GROMACS .gro file of N, CA and C in nm:
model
  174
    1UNK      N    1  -3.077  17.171  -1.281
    1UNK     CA    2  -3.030  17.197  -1.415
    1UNK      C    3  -2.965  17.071  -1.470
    2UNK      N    4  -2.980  17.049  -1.576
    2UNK     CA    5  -2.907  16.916  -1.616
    2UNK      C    6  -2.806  16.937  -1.708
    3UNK      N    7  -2.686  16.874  -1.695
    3UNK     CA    8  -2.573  16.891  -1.754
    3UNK      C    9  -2.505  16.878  -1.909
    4UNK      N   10  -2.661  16.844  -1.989
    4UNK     CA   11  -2.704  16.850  -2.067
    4UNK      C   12  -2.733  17.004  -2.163
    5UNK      N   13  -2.791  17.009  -2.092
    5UNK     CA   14  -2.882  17.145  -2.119
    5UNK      C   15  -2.762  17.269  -2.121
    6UNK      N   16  -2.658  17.231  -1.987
    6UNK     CA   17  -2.587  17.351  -2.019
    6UNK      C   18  -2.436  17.311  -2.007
    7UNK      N   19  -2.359  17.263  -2.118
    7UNK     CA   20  -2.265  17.189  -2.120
    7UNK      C   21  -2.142  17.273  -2.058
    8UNK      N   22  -2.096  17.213  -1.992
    8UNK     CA   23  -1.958  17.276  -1.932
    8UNK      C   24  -1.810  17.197  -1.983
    9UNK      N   25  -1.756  17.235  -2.068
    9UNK     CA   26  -1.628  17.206  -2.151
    9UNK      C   27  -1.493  17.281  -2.040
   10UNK      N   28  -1.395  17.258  -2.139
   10UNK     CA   29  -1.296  17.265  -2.049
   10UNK      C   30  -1.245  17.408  -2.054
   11UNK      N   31  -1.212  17.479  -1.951
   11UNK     CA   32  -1.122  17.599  -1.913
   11UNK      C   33  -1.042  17.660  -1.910
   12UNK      N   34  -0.918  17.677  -1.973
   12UNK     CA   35  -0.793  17.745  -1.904
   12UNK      C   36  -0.812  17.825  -1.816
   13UNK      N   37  -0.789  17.775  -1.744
   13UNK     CA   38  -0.803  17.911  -1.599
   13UNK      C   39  -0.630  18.011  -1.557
   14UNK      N   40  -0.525  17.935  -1.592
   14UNK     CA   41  -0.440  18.037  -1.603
   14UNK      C   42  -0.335  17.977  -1.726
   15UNK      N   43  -0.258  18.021  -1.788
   15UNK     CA   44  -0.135  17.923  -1.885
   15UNK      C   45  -0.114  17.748  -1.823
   16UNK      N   46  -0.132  17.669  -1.904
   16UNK     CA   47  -0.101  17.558  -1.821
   16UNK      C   48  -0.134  17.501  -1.744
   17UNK      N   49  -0.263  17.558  -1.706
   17UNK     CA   50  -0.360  17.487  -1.540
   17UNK      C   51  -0.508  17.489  -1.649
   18UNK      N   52  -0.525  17.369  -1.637
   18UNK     CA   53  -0.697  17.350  -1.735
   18UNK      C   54  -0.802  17.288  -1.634
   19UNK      N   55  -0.948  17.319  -1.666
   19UNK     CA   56  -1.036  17.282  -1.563
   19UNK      C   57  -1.094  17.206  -1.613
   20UNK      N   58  -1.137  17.095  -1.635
   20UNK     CA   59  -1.213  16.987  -1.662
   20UNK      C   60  -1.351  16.924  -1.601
   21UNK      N   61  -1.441  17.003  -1.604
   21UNK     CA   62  -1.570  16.970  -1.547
   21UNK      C   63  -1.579  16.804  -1.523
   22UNK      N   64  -1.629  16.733  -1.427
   22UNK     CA   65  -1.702  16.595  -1.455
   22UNK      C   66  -1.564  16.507  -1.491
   23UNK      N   67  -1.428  16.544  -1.462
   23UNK     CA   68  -1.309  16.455  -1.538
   23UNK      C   69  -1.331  16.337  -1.404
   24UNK      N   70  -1.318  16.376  -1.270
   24UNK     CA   71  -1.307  16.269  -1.168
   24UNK      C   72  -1.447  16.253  -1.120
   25UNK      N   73  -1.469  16.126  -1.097
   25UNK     CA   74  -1.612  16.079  -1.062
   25UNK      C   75  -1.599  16.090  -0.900
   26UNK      N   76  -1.740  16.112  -0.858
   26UNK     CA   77  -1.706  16.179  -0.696
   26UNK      C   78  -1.640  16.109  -0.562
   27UNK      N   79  -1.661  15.975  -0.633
   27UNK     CA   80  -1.579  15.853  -0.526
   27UNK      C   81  -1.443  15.910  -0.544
   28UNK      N   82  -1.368  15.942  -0.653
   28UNK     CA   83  -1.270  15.947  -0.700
   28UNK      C   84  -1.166  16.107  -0.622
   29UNK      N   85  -1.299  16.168  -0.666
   29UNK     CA   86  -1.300  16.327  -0.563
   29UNK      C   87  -1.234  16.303  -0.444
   30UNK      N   88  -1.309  16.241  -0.377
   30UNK     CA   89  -1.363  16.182  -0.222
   30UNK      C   90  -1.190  16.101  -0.193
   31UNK      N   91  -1.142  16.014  -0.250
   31UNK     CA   92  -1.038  15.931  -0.229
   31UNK      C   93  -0.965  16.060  -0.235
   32UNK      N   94  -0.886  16.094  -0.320
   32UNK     CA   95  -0.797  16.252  -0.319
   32UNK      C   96  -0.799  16.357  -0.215
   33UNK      N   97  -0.891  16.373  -0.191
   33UNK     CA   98  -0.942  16.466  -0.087
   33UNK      C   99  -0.902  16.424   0.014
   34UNK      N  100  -0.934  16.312   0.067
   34UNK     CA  101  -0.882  16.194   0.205
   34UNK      C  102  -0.699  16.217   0.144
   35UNK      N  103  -0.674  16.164   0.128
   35UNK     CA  104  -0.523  16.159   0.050
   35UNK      C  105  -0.423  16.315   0.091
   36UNK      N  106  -0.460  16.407   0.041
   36UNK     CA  107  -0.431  16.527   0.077
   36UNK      C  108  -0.397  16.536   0.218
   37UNK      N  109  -0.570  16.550   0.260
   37UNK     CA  110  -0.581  16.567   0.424
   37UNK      C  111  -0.422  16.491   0.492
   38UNK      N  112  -0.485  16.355   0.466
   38UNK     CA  113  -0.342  16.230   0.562
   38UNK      C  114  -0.192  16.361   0.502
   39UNK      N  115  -0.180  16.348   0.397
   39UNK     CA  116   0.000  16.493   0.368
   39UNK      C  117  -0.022  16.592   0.440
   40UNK      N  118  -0.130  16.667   0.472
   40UNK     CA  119  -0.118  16.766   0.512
   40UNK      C  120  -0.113  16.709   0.727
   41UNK      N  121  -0.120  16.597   0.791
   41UNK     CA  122  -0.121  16.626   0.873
   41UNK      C  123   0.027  16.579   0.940
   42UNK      N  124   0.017  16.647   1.101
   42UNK     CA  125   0.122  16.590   1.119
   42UNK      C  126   0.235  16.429   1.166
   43UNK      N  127   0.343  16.413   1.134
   43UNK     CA  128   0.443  16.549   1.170
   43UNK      C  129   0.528  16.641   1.056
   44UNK      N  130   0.497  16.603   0.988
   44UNK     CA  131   0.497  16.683   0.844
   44UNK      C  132   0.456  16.808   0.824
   45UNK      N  133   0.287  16.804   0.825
   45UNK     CA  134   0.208  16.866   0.773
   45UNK      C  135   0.211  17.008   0.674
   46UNK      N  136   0.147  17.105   0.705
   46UNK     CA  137   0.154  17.191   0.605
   46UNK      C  138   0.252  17.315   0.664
   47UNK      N  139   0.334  17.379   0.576
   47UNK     CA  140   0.423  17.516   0.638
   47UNK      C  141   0.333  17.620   0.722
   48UNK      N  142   0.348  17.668   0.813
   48UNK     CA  143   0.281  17.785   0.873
   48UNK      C  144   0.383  17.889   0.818
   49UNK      N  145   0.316  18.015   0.772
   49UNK     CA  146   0.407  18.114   0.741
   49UNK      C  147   0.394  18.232   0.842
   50UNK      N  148   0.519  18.279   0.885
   50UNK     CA  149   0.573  18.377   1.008
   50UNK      C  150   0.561  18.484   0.964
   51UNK      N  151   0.465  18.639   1.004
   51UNK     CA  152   0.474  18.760   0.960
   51UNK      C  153   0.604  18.804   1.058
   52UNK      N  154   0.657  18.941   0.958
   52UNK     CA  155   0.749  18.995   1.008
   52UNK      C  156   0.758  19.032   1.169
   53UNK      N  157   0.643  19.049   1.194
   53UNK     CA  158   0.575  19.071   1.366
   53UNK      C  159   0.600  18.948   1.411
   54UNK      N  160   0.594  18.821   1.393
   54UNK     CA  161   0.603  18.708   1.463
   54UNK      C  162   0.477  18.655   1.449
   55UNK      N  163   0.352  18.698   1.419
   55UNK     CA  164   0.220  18.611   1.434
   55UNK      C  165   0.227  18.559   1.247
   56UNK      N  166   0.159  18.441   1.270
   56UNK     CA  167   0.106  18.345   1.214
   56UNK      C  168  -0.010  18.392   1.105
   57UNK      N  169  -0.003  18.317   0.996
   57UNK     CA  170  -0.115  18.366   0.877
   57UNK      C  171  -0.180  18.217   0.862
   58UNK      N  172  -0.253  18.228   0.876
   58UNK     CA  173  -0.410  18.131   0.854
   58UNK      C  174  -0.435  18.129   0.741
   0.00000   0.00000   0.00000
């Protein structure tokens, strides 16, 4: 399908959060994505949250 043919404009998806089709070019994607990952690992990394039982949510 070409992006042409079926234009995708921008979104509000909730108050204040907008979606922007095509805004970051995929190198650009790709760098961010890497970026994230490195915050999210440790010894930092991301919160695990504790159910009232003691096990872990994924």
């Amino acid at each position: 399908m070409d992006a042409e043919l079926f234009p995708r404009g921008r979104t509000e998806t909730a108050p204040g959060a907008v979606h922007v089709p095509d805004w970051l070019a995929p190198e650009r994607q790709r760098e961010l994505l890497d970026a994230c990952r490195g915050w999210a690992r440790p010894p930092a990394g991301l919160r695990t949250v504790r159910t009232p039982g003691g096990g872990t949510m994924t």
